[in-house]
Amino acid sequence: MKVGIVGAGMVGSSAAYAMVMNGCASEIVLVDIEEKLAQAQAEDITHATPFAAPVRVSAGHYPQLEDAQVVLLCCGAAQRVGETRLQLLQRNAAVMREVVPQVAAVASDALLVVASNPVDVMTDLAARLARRPDGRVFGTGTSLDSARLRTLVGEHVGVAATSVHANVLGEHGDSEVLVWSSIQVGVFPLASFAEQVGRPVTSEVRQRIDAQVRGAAYRIIEGKGAAFFSIAAALARIVQAIRDDEKAVLTLSAPGEASFPTGEVCLSLPRILGSRGAEATLQPALSAEEQQALGRSAQILQQASRAISL
């Protein structure tokens, strides 16, 4: 499967490397306004292919994205220390207005996957610019936040994160909603499992994990400038699900529908991902408190989306 990546910075290049390591693409084309950067990243990643999968990695321009089945949009400015994702809004909106029409013109059948922050608002803008059928433009959303929650819950109860089923919904940002009410470990509700292994999930534990999930990006940005390995892994996972038509359930960001409790706002909900993109959106069972929090998150994102235009 041919995958294009627009933006050869740390997120885009790490995503390309992750895809080489797990072999989920047969060809990767890197496009960046800094041509030398894209060329250098492609050459460096190519030299890793003897140790992984025989993926063809190259640098190119927009025309080289023709026939790509998936294009990852990893372009834009990075989040600064102390800056919220929503404060990135206007800077990266300008980038999307320039990039998306050019991608859409040459990769007419490609699924567009947005990773640029603030990802929910950028996904909404990209969907309006690309004018693709529903589900063919979507963002990484809270797939990374959900992974963070699974990791921390797994550490607390002493099991692998892959055995933890947990979701973060809403904004990929400060108003995100950790859905504690439905977390399971294997086939057990979290509270039951935690009691059996002698590691109860108290209110203090929940507050600690919530703070760690919600503040992860800020800590990582302060320490090394940007988070890129984890979101790269999320992007590789998304590409794999598309390639294999998995019908995987992931928390992805996409425009909603008027019939949804959150309306048409672009935010993360559990979505079925396959070769045609985000093929269906699921409505999770939430506690009253979680439902209220998701509604607040939707309002914040709706206001942010209204602040930008095509």
PDB file of C-alpha atoms in Angstrom:
ATOM      1  CA  MET A   1       0.000   0.000   0.000  1.00  0.00           C
ATOM      2  CA  LYS A   2       1.290   3.443  -0.937  1.00  0.00           C
ATOM      3  CA  VAL A   3       1.232   6.029   1.849  1.00  0.00           C
ATOM      4  CA  GLY A   4       2.003   9.713   1.487  1.00  0.00           C
ATOM      5  CA  ILE A   5       3.166  11.865   4.382  1.00  0.00           C
ATOM      6  CA  VAL A   6       2.989  15.645   4.202  1.00  0.00           C
ATOM      7  CA  GLY A   7       5.350  17.049   6.796  1.00  0.00           C
ATOM      8  CA  ALA A   8       8.738  15.390   7.282  1.00  0.00           C
ATOM      9  CA  GLY A   9       9.403  16.759  10.755  1.00  0.00           C
ATOM     10  CA  MET A  10       9.595  14.605  13.858  1.00  0.00           C
ATOM     11  CA  VAL A  11       6.005  13.335  13.690  1.00  0.00           C
ATOM     12  CA  GLY A  12       5.979  12.610   9.959  1.00  0.00           C
ATOM     13  CA  SER A  13       9.425  11.014   9.871  1.00  0.00           C
ATOM     14  CA  SER A  14       8.731   8.967  13.002  1.00  0.00           C
ATOM     15  CA  ALA A  15       5.493   7.753  11.434  1.00  0.00           C
ATOM     16  CA  ALA A  16       7.393   6.688   8.317  1.00  0.00           C
ATOM     17  CA  TYR A  17       9.952   4.867  10.453  1.00  0.00           C
ATOM     18  CA  ALA A  18       7.203   3.136  12.466  1.00  0.00           C
ATOM     19  CA  MET A  19       5.536   1.966   9.265  1.00  0.00           C
ATOM     20  CA  VAL A  20       8.833   0.567   8.006  1.00  0.00           C
ATOM     21  CA  MET A  21       9.346  -1.264  11.292  1.00  0.00           C
ATOM     22  CA  ASN A  22       5.931  -2.939  11.205  1.00  0.00           C
ATOM     23  CA  GLY A  23       5.769  -3.314   7.428  1.00  0.00           C
ATOM     24  CA  CYS A  24       2.276  -1.859   7.028  1.00  0.00           C
ATOM     25  CA  ALA A  25       3.136   0.015   3.806  1.00  0.00           C
ATOM     26  CA  SER A  26       4.908  -1.023   0.625  1.00  0.00           C
ATOM     27  CA  GLU A  27       5.762   2.536  -0.426  1.00  0.00           C
ATOM     28  CA  ILE A  28       6.096   5.801   1.512  1.00  0.00           C
ATOM     29  CA  VAL A  29       6.493   9.252  -0.049  1.00  0.00           C
ATOM     30  CA  LEU A  30       7.581  12.161   2.146  1.00  0.00           C
ATOM     31  CA  VAL A  31       6.627  15.700   1.093  1.00  0.00           C
ATOM     32  CA  ASP A  32       7.855  18.787   2.894  1.00  0.00           C
ATOM     33  CA  ILE A  33       8.321  22.460   2.125  1.00  0.00           C
ATOM     34  CA  GLU A  34      11.958  21.877   3.122  1.00  0.00           C
ATOM     35  CA  GLU A  35      12.957  19.533   0.339  1.00  0.00           C
ATOM     36  CA  LYS A  36      16.363  18.711   1.792  1.00  0.00           C
ATOM     37  CA  LEU A  37      14.749  17.659   5.054  1.00  0.00           C
ATOM     38  CA  ALA A  38      12.373  15.288   3.278  1.00  0.00           C
ATOM     39  CA  GLN A  39      15.219  13.848   1.216  1.00  0.00           C
ATOM     40  CA  ALA A  40      17.411  13.331   4.274  1.00  0.00           C
ATOM     41  CA  GLN A  41      14.622  11.669   6.250  1.00  0.00           C
ATOM     42  CA  ALA A  42      13.784   9.368   3.338  1.00  0.00           C
ATOM     43  CA  GLU A  43      17.417   8.343   2.910  1.00  0.00           C
ATOM     44  CA  ASP A  44      17.931   7.731   6.620  1.00  0.00           C
ATOM     45  CA  ILE A  45      14.752   5.634   6.935  1.00  0.00           C
ATOM     46  CA  THR A  46      15.593   3.703   3.760  1.00  0.00           C
ATOM     47  CA  HIS A  47      18.829   2.578   5.388  1.00  0.00           C
ATOM     48  CA  ALA A  48      16.742   0.909   8.128  1.00  0.00           C
ATOM     49  CA  THR A  49      14.773  -1.266   5.708  1.00  0.00           C
ATOM     50  CA  PRO A  50      17.303  -4.168   5.667  1.00  0.00           C
ATOM     51  CA  PHE A  51      16.538  -4.589   9.371  1.00  0.00           C
ATOM     52  CA  ALA A  52      12.756  -4.457   8.947  1.00  0.00           C
ATOM     53  CA  ALA A  53      10.466  -4.565   5.895  1.00  0.00           C
ATOM     54  CA  PRO A  54      11.351  -3.899   2.225  1.00  0.00           C
ATOM     55  CA  VAL A  55       9.467  -0.607   2.040  1.00  0.00           C
ATOM     56  CA  ARG A  56      10.314   1.885  -0.712  1.00  0.00           C
ATOM     57  CA  VAL A  57      10.831   5.281   0.920  1.00  0.00           C
ATOM     58  CA  SER A  58      11.337   8.428  -1.125  1.00  0.00           C
ATOM     59  CA  ALA A  59      10.985  12.200  -1.006  1.00  0.00           C
ATOM     60  CA  GLY A  60       8.838  13.974  -3.539  1.00  0.00           C
ATOM     61  CA  HIS A  61       6.371  16.722  -4.303  1.00  0.00           C
ATOM     62  CA  TYR A  62       2.591  16.704  -4.379  1.00  0.00           C
ATOM     63  CA  PRO A  63       2.361  14.979  -7.800  1.00  0.00           C
ATOM     64  CA  GLN A  64       4.205  11.975  -6.331  1.00  0.00           C
ATOM     65  CA  LEU A  65       1.229  11.425  -3.997  1.00  0.00           C
ATOM     66  CA  GLU A  66      -0.851  10.244  -6.940  1.00  0.00           C
ATOM     67  CA  ASP A  67      -2.250   6.729  -6.363  1.00  0.00           C
ATOM     68  CA  ALA A  68      -1.595   6.890  -2.620  1.00  0.00           C
ATOM     69  CA  GLN A  69      -4.274   5.018  -0.686  1.00  0.00           C
ATOM     70  CA  VAL A  70      -3.598   7.024   2.464  1.00  0.00           C
ATOM     71  CA  VAL A  71      -2.069  10.461   3.034  1.00  0.00           C
ATOM     72  CA  LEU A  72      -0.996  11.444   6.544  1.00  0.00           C
ATOM     73  CA  LEU A  73      -1.143  15.173   7.240  1.00  0.00           C
ATOM     74  CA  CYS A  74       1.645  15.805   9.745  1.00  0.00           C
ATOM     75  CA  CYS A  75       2.357  19.361   8.641  1.00  0.00           C
ATOM     76  CA  GLY A  76       2.277  22.561  10.619  1.00  0.00           C
ATOM     77  CA  ALA A  77       3.858  24.298  13.544  1.00  0.00           C
ATOM     78  CA  ALA A  78       4.802  22.421  16.687  1.00  0.00           C
ATOM     79  CA  GLN A  79       3.163  23.107  20.033  1.00  0.00           C
ATOM     80  CA  ARG A  80       5.295  25.445  22.138  1.00  0.00           C
ATOM     81  CA  VAL A  81       6.131  25.025  25.807  1.00  0.00           C
ATOM     82  CA  GLY A  82       3.114  26.131  27.846  1.00  0.00           C
ATOM     83  CA  GLU A  83       0.923  26.506  24.750  1.00  0.00           C
ATOM     84  CA  THR A  84      -2.386  24.671  24.508  1.00  0.00           C
ATOM     85  CA  ARG A  85      -3.295  22.808  21.353  1.00  0.00           C
ATOM     86  CA  LEU A  86      -6.112  25.251  20.687  1.00  0.00           C
ATOM     87  CA  GLN A  87      -3.646  28.151  20.773  1.00  0.00           C
ATOM     88  CA  LEU A  88      -2.006  26.610  17.713  1.00  0.00           C
ATOM     89  CA  LEU A  89      -5.236  27.123  15.848  1.00  0.00           C
ATOM     90  CA  GLN A  90      -4.619  30.014  13.484  1.00  0.00           C
ATOM     91  CA  ARG A  91      -1.027  29.106  12.651  1.00  0.00           C
ATOM     92  CA  ASN A  92      -1.856  25.589  11.554  1.00  0.00           C
ATOM     93  CA  ALA A  93      -5.148  26.506   9.909  1.00  0.00           C
ATOM     94  CA  ALA A  94      -3.143  28.537   7.404  1.00  0.00           C
ATOM     95  CA  VAL A  95      -0.997  25.483   6.655  1.00  0.00           C
ATOM     96  CA  MET A  96      -4.051  23.275   6.111  1.00  0.00           C
ATOM     97  CA  ARG A  97      -5.593  25.772   3.695  1.00  0.00           C
ATOM     98  CA  GLU A  98      -2.435  25.549   1.597  1.00  0.00           C
ATOM     99  CA  VAL A  99      -1.792  21.802   1.836  1.00  0.00           C
ATOM    100  CA  VAL A 100      -5.174  20.048   1.661  1.00  0.00           C
ATOM    101  CA  PRO A 101      -6.339  21.350  -1.753  1.00  0.00           C
ATOM    102  CA  GLN A 102      -3.019  20.309  -3.289  1.00  0.00           C
ATOM    103  CA  VAL A 103      -3.216  16.829  -1.773  1.00  0.00           C
ATOM    104  CA  ALA A 104      -6.866  16.434  -2.759  1.00  0.00           C
ATOM    105  CA  ALA A 105      -6.111  17.402  -6.351  1.00  0.00           C
ATOM    106  CA  VAL A 106      -3.505  14.676  -6.941  1.00  0.00           C
ATOM    107  CA  ALA A 107      -4.547  11.942  -4.477  1.00  0.00           C
ATOM    108  CA  SER A 108      -8.208  11.961  -5.380  1.00  0.00           C
ATOM    109  CA  ASP A 109      -9.053   8.583  -3.852  1.00  0.00           C
ATOM    110  CA  ALA A 110      -6.820   8.699  -0.784  1.00  0.00           C
ATOM    111  CA  LEU A 111      -8.000   8.597   2.791  1.00  0.00           C
ATOM    112  CA  LEU A 112      -6.722  11.704   4.591  1.00  0.00           C
ATOM    113  CA  VAL A 113      -5.529  11.198   8.167  1.00  0.00           C
ATOM    114  CA  VAL A 114      -4.866  14.377  10.137  1.00  0.00           C
ATOM    115  CA  ALA A 115      -2.247  14.435  12.892  1.00  0.00           C
ATOM    116  CA  SER A 116      -1.613  18.195  13.064  1.00  0.00           C
ATOM    117  CA  ASN A 117      -2.750  19.977  16.216  1.00  0.00           C
ATOM    118  CA  PRO A 118      -5.270  21.029  17.323  1.00  0.00           C
ATOM    119  CA  VAL A 119      -6.249  17.809  15.618  1.00  0.00           C
ATOM    120  CA  ASP A 120     -10.030  18.047  16.012  1.00  0.00           C
ATOM    121  CA  VAL A 121     -10.278  21.523  14.528  1.00  0.00           C
ATOM    122  CA  MET A 122      -7.700  20.721  11.832  1.00  0.00           C
ATOM    123  CA  THR A 123      -9.653  17.589  10.912  1.00  0.00           C
ATOM    124  CA  ASP A 124     -12.844  19.595  10.630  1.00  0.00           C
ATOM    125  CA  LEU A 125     -11.088  22.140   8.396  1.00  0.00           C
ATOM    126  CA  ALA A 126      -9.444  19.415   6.279  1.00  0.00           C
ATOM    127  CA  ALA A 127     -12.789  17.666   5.771  1.00  0.00           C
ATOM    128  CA  ARG A 128     -14.391  20.894   4.573  1.00  0.00           C
ATOM    129  CA  LEU A 129     -11.479  21.667   2.254  1.00  0.00           C
ATOM    130  CA  ALA A 130     -11.195  18.153   0.787  1.00  0.00           C
ATOM    131  CA  ARG A 131     -14.942  17.593   0.344  1.00  0.00           C
ATOM    132  CA  ARG A 132     -14.600  13.824   0.556  1.00  0.00           C
ATOM    133  CA  PRO A 133     -17.415  11.434   1.465  1.00  0.00           C
ATOM    134  CA  ASP A 134     -18.058  10.909   5.181  1.00  0.00           C
ATOM    135  CA  GLY A 135     -15.355   8.894   6.911  1.00  0.00           C
ATOM    136  CA  ARG A 136     -12.651   9.490   4.309  1.00  0.00           C
ATOM    137  CA  VAL A 137     -11.108  12.387   6.226  1.00  0.00           C
ATOM    138  CA  PHE A 138     -10.456  11.803   9.904  1.00  0.00           C
ATOM    139  CA  GLY A 139      -7.914  12.580  12.584  1.00  0.00           C
ATOM    140  CA  THR A 140      -5.841  10.619  15.056  1.00  0.00           C
ATOM    141  CA  GLY A 141      -8.033  12.201  17.724  1.00  0.00           C
ATOM    142  CA  THR A 142      -7.705  10.650  21.158  1.00  0.00           C
ATOM    143  CA  SER A 143      -6.184   7.381  19.948  1.00  0.00           C
ATOM    144  CA  LEU A 144      -2.961   8.410  21.708  1.00  0.00           C
ATOM    145  CA  ASP A 145      -4.774   9.614  24.830  1.00  0.00           C
ATOM    146  CA  SER A 146      -6.590   6.272  25.016  1.00  0.00           C
ATOM    147  CA  ALA A 147      -3.244   4.494  24.726  1.00  0.00           C
ATOM    148  CA  ARG A 148      -1.871   6.608  27.571  1.00  0.00           C
ATOM    149  CA  LEU A 149      -4.856   5.721  29.733  1.00  0.00           C
ATOM    150  CA  ARG A 150      -4.486   2.014  28.941  1.00  0.00           C
ATOM    151  CA  THR A 151      -0.777   2.162  29.786  1.00  0.00           C
ATOM    152  CA  LEU A 152      -1.259   3.859  33.152  1.00  0.00           C
ATOM    153  CA  VAL A 153      -4.179   1.664  34.204  1.00  0.00           C
ATOM    154  CA  GLY A 154      -2.170  -1.412  33.212  1.00  0.00           C
ATOM    155  CA  GLU A 155       0.783  -0.219  35.304  1.00  0.00           C
ATOM    156  CA  HIS A 156      -1.464   0.332  38.304  1.00  0.00           C
ATOM    157  CA  VAL A 157      -3.104  -3.103  38.250  1.00  0.00           C
ATOM    158  CA  GLY A 158       0.028  -4.916  37.069  1.00  0.00           C
ATOM    159  CA  VAL A 159      -0.976  -6.150  33.601  1.00  0.00           C
ATOM    160  CA  ALA A 160       0.027  -5.422  30.010  1.00  0.00           C
ATOM    161  CA  ALA A 161      -1.593  -2.364  28.473  1.00  0.00           C
ATOM    162  CA  THR A 162      -2.853  -4.590  25.657  1.00  0.00           C
ATOM    163  CA  SER A 163      -5.147  -6.287  28.195  1.00  0.00           C
ATOM    164  CA  VAL A 164      -6.739  -2.981  29.192  1.00  0.00           C
ATOM    165  CA  HIS A 165      -9.740  -1.682  27.242  1.00  0.00           C
ATOM    166  CA  ALA A 166     -10.213   2.018  27.892  1.00  0.00           C
ATOM    167  CA  ASN A 167     -11.271   5.091  25.942  1.00  0.00           C
ATOM    168  CA  VAL A 168     -10.660   8.808  26.067  1.00  0.00           C
ATOM    169  CA  LEU A 169     -13.284  10.778  24.126  1.00  0.00           C
ATOM    170  CA  GLY A 170     -13.935  14.341  23.022  1.00  0.00           C
ATOM    171  CA  GLU A 171     -11.148  16.810  22.394  1.00  0.00           C
ATOM    172  CA  HIS A 172      -7.543  15.740  22.007  1.00  0.00           C
ATOM    173  CA  GLY A 173      -6.699  18.373  24.569  1.00  0.00           C
ATOM    174  CA  ASP A 174      -7.546  19.832  27.939  1.00  0.00           C
ATOM    175  CA  SER A 175     -11.284  19.041  27.853  1.00  0.00           C
ATOM    176  CA  GLU A 176     -10.866  15.372  26.930  1.00  0.00           C
ATOM    177  CA  VAL A 177     -13.019  12.849  28.803  1.00  0.00           C
ATOM    178  CA  LEU A 178     -11.528   9.759  30.422  1.00  0.00           C
ATOM    179  CA  VAL A 179     -14.309   7.186  30.380  1.00  0.00           C
ATOM    180  CA  TRP A 180     -13.718   5.398  33.683  1.00  0.00           C
ATOM    181  CA  SER A 181     -17.190   3.852  33.779  1.00  0.00           C
ATOM    182  CA  SER A 182     -16.470   1.307  31.033  1.00  0.00           C
ATOM    183  CA  ILE A 183     -12.798   0.382  31.549  1.00  0.00           C
ATOM    184  CA  GLN A 184     -12.192  -3.345  31.477  1.00  0.00           C
ATOM    185  CA  VAL A 185      -9.141  -5.502  32.146  1.00  0.00           C
ATOM    186  CA  GLY A 186      -9.557  -8.638  30.099  1.00  0.00           C
ATOM    187  CA  VAL A 187     -13.213  -9.536  30.627  1.00  0.00           C
ATOM    188  CA  PHE A 188     -13.415  -7.921  34.081  1.00  0.00           C
ATOM    189  CA  PRO A 189     -14.698  -4.457  34.970  1.00  0.00           C
ATOM    190  CA  LEU A 190     -11.758  -2.427  36.243  1.00  0.00           C
ATOM    191  CA  ALA A 191     -13.002  -2.162  39.843  1.00  0.00           C
ATOM    192  CA  SER A 192     -13.550  -5.919  40.117  1.00  0.00           C
ATOM    193  CA  PHE A 193     -10.157  -6.793  38.653  1.00  0.00           C
ATOM    194  CA  ALA A 194      -8.345  -4.214  40.763  1.00  0.00           C
ATOM    195  CA  GLU A 195      -9.905  -5.553  43.967  1.00  0.00           C
ATOM    196  CA  GLN A 196      -8.988  -9.145  43.081  1.00  0.00           C
ATOM    197  CA  VAL A 197      -5.325  -8.269  42.595  1.00  0.00           C
ATOM    198  CA  GLY A 198      -5.225  -6.060  45.670  1.00  0.00           C
ATOM    199  CA  ARG A 199      -4.737  -2.789  43.798  1.00  0.00           C
ATOM    200  CA  PRO A 200      -7.993  -0.870  44.200  1.00  0.00           C
ATOM    201  CA  VAL A 201      -8.648   2.178  42.034  1.00  0.00           C
ATOM    202  CA  THR A 202      -9.343   4.851  44.624  1.00  0.00           C
ATOM    203  CA  SER A 203     -10.346   8.423  43.876  1.00  0.00           C
ATOM    204  CA  GLU A 204      -6.721   9.411  44.496  1.00  0.00           C
ATOM    205  CA  VAL A 205      -5.528   6.863  41.915  1.00  0.00           C
ATOM    206  CA  ARG A 206      -8.047   8.137  39.381  1.00  0.00           C
ATOM    207  CA  GLN A 207      -7.001  11.729  39.955  1.00  0.00           C
ATOM    208  CA  ARG A 208      -3.333  10.808  39.540  1.00  0.00           C
ATOM    209  CA  ILE A 209      -3.898   8.903  36.304  1.00  0.00           C
ATOM    210  CA  ASP A 210      -6.203  11.614  34.972  1.00  0.00           C
ATOM    211  CA  ALA A 211      -3.528  14.243  35.583  1.00  0.00           C
ATOM    212  CA  GLN A 212      -0.861  12.065  33.949  1.00  0.00           C
ATOM    213  CA  VAL A 213      -2.968  11.449  30.830  1.00  0.00           C
ATOM    214  CA  ARG A 214      -4.179  15.026  30.519  1.00  0.00           C
ATOM    215  CA  GLY A 215      -0.746  16.532  31.160  1.00  0.00           C
ATOM    216  CA  ALA A 216       1.403  14.083  29.195  1.00  0.00           C
ATOM    217  CA  ALA A 217       1.938  16.329  26.177  1.00  0.00           C
ATOM    218  CA  TYR A 218       2.932  19.310  28.328  1.00  0.00           C
ATOM    219  CA  ARG A 219       5.513  17.263  30.261  1.00  0.00           C
ATOM    220  CA  ILE A 220       6.976  15.756  27.105  1.00  0.00           C
ATOM    221  CA  ILE A 221       7.137  19.111  25.314  1.00  0.00           C
ATOM    222  CA  GLU A 222       8.868  20.661  28.320  1.00  0.00           C
ATOM    223  CA  GLY A 223      11.367  17.812  28.454  1.00  0.00           C
ATOM    224  CA  LYS A 224      12.224  17.285  24.772  1.00  0.00           C
ATOM    225  CA  GLY A 225      10.273  19.751  22.675  1.00  0.00           C
ATOM    226  CA  ALA A 226       7.602  17.481  21.168  1.00  0.00           C
ATOM    227  CA  ALA A 227       5.884  14.119  21.428  1.00  0.00           C
ATOM    228  CA  PHE A 228       6.421  12.063  18.297  1.00  0.00           C
ATOM    229  CA  PHE A 229       7.191   8.386  18.940  1.00  0.00           C
ATOM    230  CA  SER A 230       3.796   7.616  20.461  1.00  0.00           C
ATOM    231  CA  ILE A 231       1.718   9.465  17.871  1.00  0.00           C
ATOM    232  CA  ALA A 232       3.844   7.847  15.155  1.00  0.00           C
ATOM    233  CA  ALA A 233       2.908   4.442  16.553  1.00  0.00           C
ATOM    234  CA  ALA A 234      -0.755   5.482  16.522  1.00  0.00           C
ATOM    235  CA  LEU A 235      -0.468   6.516  12.866  1.00  0.00           C
ATOM    236  CA  ALA A 236       1.189   3.224  11.933  1.00  0.00           C
ATOM    237  CA  ARG A 237      -1.609   1.371  13.730  1.00  0.00           C
ATOM    238  CA  ILE A 238      -4.207   3.347  11.781  1.00  0.00           C
ATOM    239  CA  VAL A 239      -2.508   2.584   8.461  1.00  0.00           C
ATOM    240  CA  GLN A 240      -2.327  -1.106   9.348  1.00  0.00           C
ATOM    241  CA  ALA A 241      -6.057  -1.186  10.129  1.00  0.00           C
ATOM    242  CA  ILE A 242      -6.811   0.451   6.784  1.00  0.00           C
ATOM    243  CA  ARG A 243      -4.520  -1.845   4.820  1.00  0.00           C
ATOM    244  CA  ASP A 244      -5.974  -5.006   6.349  1.00  0.00           C
ATOM    245  CA  ASP A 245      -9.580  -3.743   6.372  1.00  0.00           C
ATOM    246  CA  GLU A 246      -9.586  -4.708  10.048  1.00  0.00           C
ATOM    247  CA  LYS A 247     -12.789  -3.049  11.201  1.00  0.00           C
ATOM    248  CA  ALA A 248     -10.801  -2.034  14.263  1.00  0.00           C
ATOM    249  CA  VAL A 249     -12.514   0.139  16.870  1.00  0.00           C
ATOM    250  CA  LEU A 250     -10.362   3.192  17.590  1.00  0.00           C
ATOM    251  CA  THR A 251     -11.085   6.584  19.119  1.00  0.00           C
ATOM    252  CA  LEU A 252     -10.733   8.778  16.037  1.00  0.00           C
ATOM    253  CA  SER A 253     -11.785  12.349  15.364  1.00  0.00           C
ATOM    254  CA  ALA A 254     -14.261  13.037  12.568  1.00  0.00           C
ATOM    255  CA  PRO A 255     -17.222  15.327  11.895  1.00  0.00           C
ATOM    256  CA  GLY A 256     -20.350  14.141  13.662  1.00  0.00           C
ATOM    257  CA  GLU A 257     -23.980  14.001  12.661  1.00  0.00           C
ATOM    258  CA  ALA A 258     -26.898  16.128  13.757  1.00  0.00           C
ATOM    259  CA  SER A 259     -28.490  13.093  15.404  1.00  0.00           C
ATOM    260  CA  PHE A 260     -25.494  12.597  17.747  1.00  0.00           C
ATOM    261  CA  PRO A 261     -25.708  13.945  21.319  1.00  0.00           C
ATOM    262  CA  THR A 262     -22.597  16.005  20.458  1.00  0.00           C
ATOM    263  CA  GLY A 263     -24.045  17.145  17.121  1.00  0.00           C
ATOM    264  CA  GLU A 264     -21.907  17.747  14.059  1.00  0.00           C
ATOM    265  CA  VAL A 265     -18.838  18.786  16.048  1.00  0.00           C
ATOM    266  CA  CYS A 266     -15.593  17.116  15.010  1.00  0.00           C
ATOM    267  CA  LEU A 267     -14.319  15.178  18.039  1.00  0.00           C
ATOM    268  CA  SER A 268     -13.271  11.687  19.066  1.00  0.00           C
ATOM    269  CA  LEU A 269     -15.727   8.860  19.485  1.00  0.00           C
ATOM    270  CA  PRO A 270     -15.207   5.101  19.001  1.00  0.00           C
ATOM    271  CA  ARG A 271     -15.162   4.502  15.264  1.00  0.00           C
ATOM    272  CA  ILE A 272     -14.892   1.393  13.106  1.00  0.00           C
ATOM    273  CA  LEU A 273     -11.834   1.734  10.874  1.00  0.00           C
ATOM    274  CA  GLY A 274     -11.351  -0.263   7.693  1.00  0.00           C
ATOM    275  CA  SER A 275     -10.212   0.116   4.108  1.00  0.00           C
ATOM    276  CA  ARG A 276     -12.920   2.704   3.370  1.00  0.00           C
ATOM    277  CA  GLY A 277     -11.928   4.869   6.317  1.00  0.00           C
ATOM    278  CA  ALA A 278     -13.963   5.599   9.438  1.00  0.00           C
ATOM    279  CA  GLU A 279     -16.909   3.466   8.380  1.00  0.00           C
ATOM    280  CA  ALA A 280     -19.188   3.856  11.406  1.00  0.00           C
ATOM    281  CA  THR A 281     -19.395   5.835  14.625  1.00  0.00           C
ATOM    282  CA  LEU A 282     -20.441   4.189  17.882  1.00  0.00           C
ATOM    283  CA  GLN A 283     -22.268   5.824  20.764  1.00  0.00           C
ATOM    284  CA  PRO A 284     -20.684   4.615  24.027  1.00  0.00           C
ATOM    285  CA  ALA A 285     -22.604   4.149  27.258  1.00  0.00           C
ATOM    286  CA  LEU A 286     -21.499   6.972  29.549  1.00  0.00           C
ATOM    287  CA  SER A 287     -22.243   7.982  33.097  1.00  0.00           C
ATOM    288  CA  ALA A 288     -24.179  11.206  33.553  1.00  0.00           C
ATOM    289  CA  GLU A 289     -20.978  12.962  34.613  1.00  0.00           C
ATOM    290  CA  GLU A 290     -19.103  11.703  31.553  1.00  0.00           C
ATOM    291  CA  GLN A 291     -21.934  12.708  29.239  1.00  0.00           C
ATOM    292  CA  GLN A 292     -21.899  16.226  30.656  1.00  0.00           C
ATOM    293  CA  ALA A 293     -18.114  16.432  30.270  1.00  0.00           C
ATOM    294  CA  LEU A 294     -18.344  15.269  26.655  1.00  0.00           C
ATOM    295  CA  GLY A 295     -20.966  17.935  25.985  1.00  0.00           C
ATOM    296  CA  ARG A 296     -18.652  20.606  27.433  1.00  0.00           C
ATOM    297  CA  SER A 297     -15.786  19.320  25.264  1.00  0.00           C
ATOM    298  CA  ALA A 298     -18.021  19.527  22.192  1.00  0.00           C
ATOM    299  CA  GLN A 299     -18.936  23.132  22.995  1.00  0.00           C
ATOM    300  CA  ILE A 300     -15.270  24.120  23.322  1.00  0.00           C
ATOM    301  CA  LEU A 301     -14.435  22.548  19.967  1.00  0.00           C
ATOM    302  CA  GLN A 302     -17.475  24.060  18.288  1.00  0.00           C
ATOM    303  CA  GLN A 303     -16.384  27.542  19.384  1.00  0.00           C
ATOM    304  CA  ALA A 304     -12.823  26.888  18.161  1.00  0.00           C
ATOM    305  CA  SER A 305     -14.033  25.637  14.764  1.00  0.00           C
ATOM    306  CA  ARG A 306     -16.153  28.750  14.312  1.00  0.00           C
ATOM    307  CA  ALA A 307     -13.028  30.860  14.746  1.00  0.00           C
ATOM    308  CA  ILE A 308     -11.577  29.661  11.433  1.00  0.00           C
ATOM    309  CA  SER A 309     -12.859  29.842   7.896  1.00  0.00           C
ATOM    310  CA  LEU A 310     -12.105  28.162   4.602  1.00  0.00           C
TER     311      LEU A 310
END
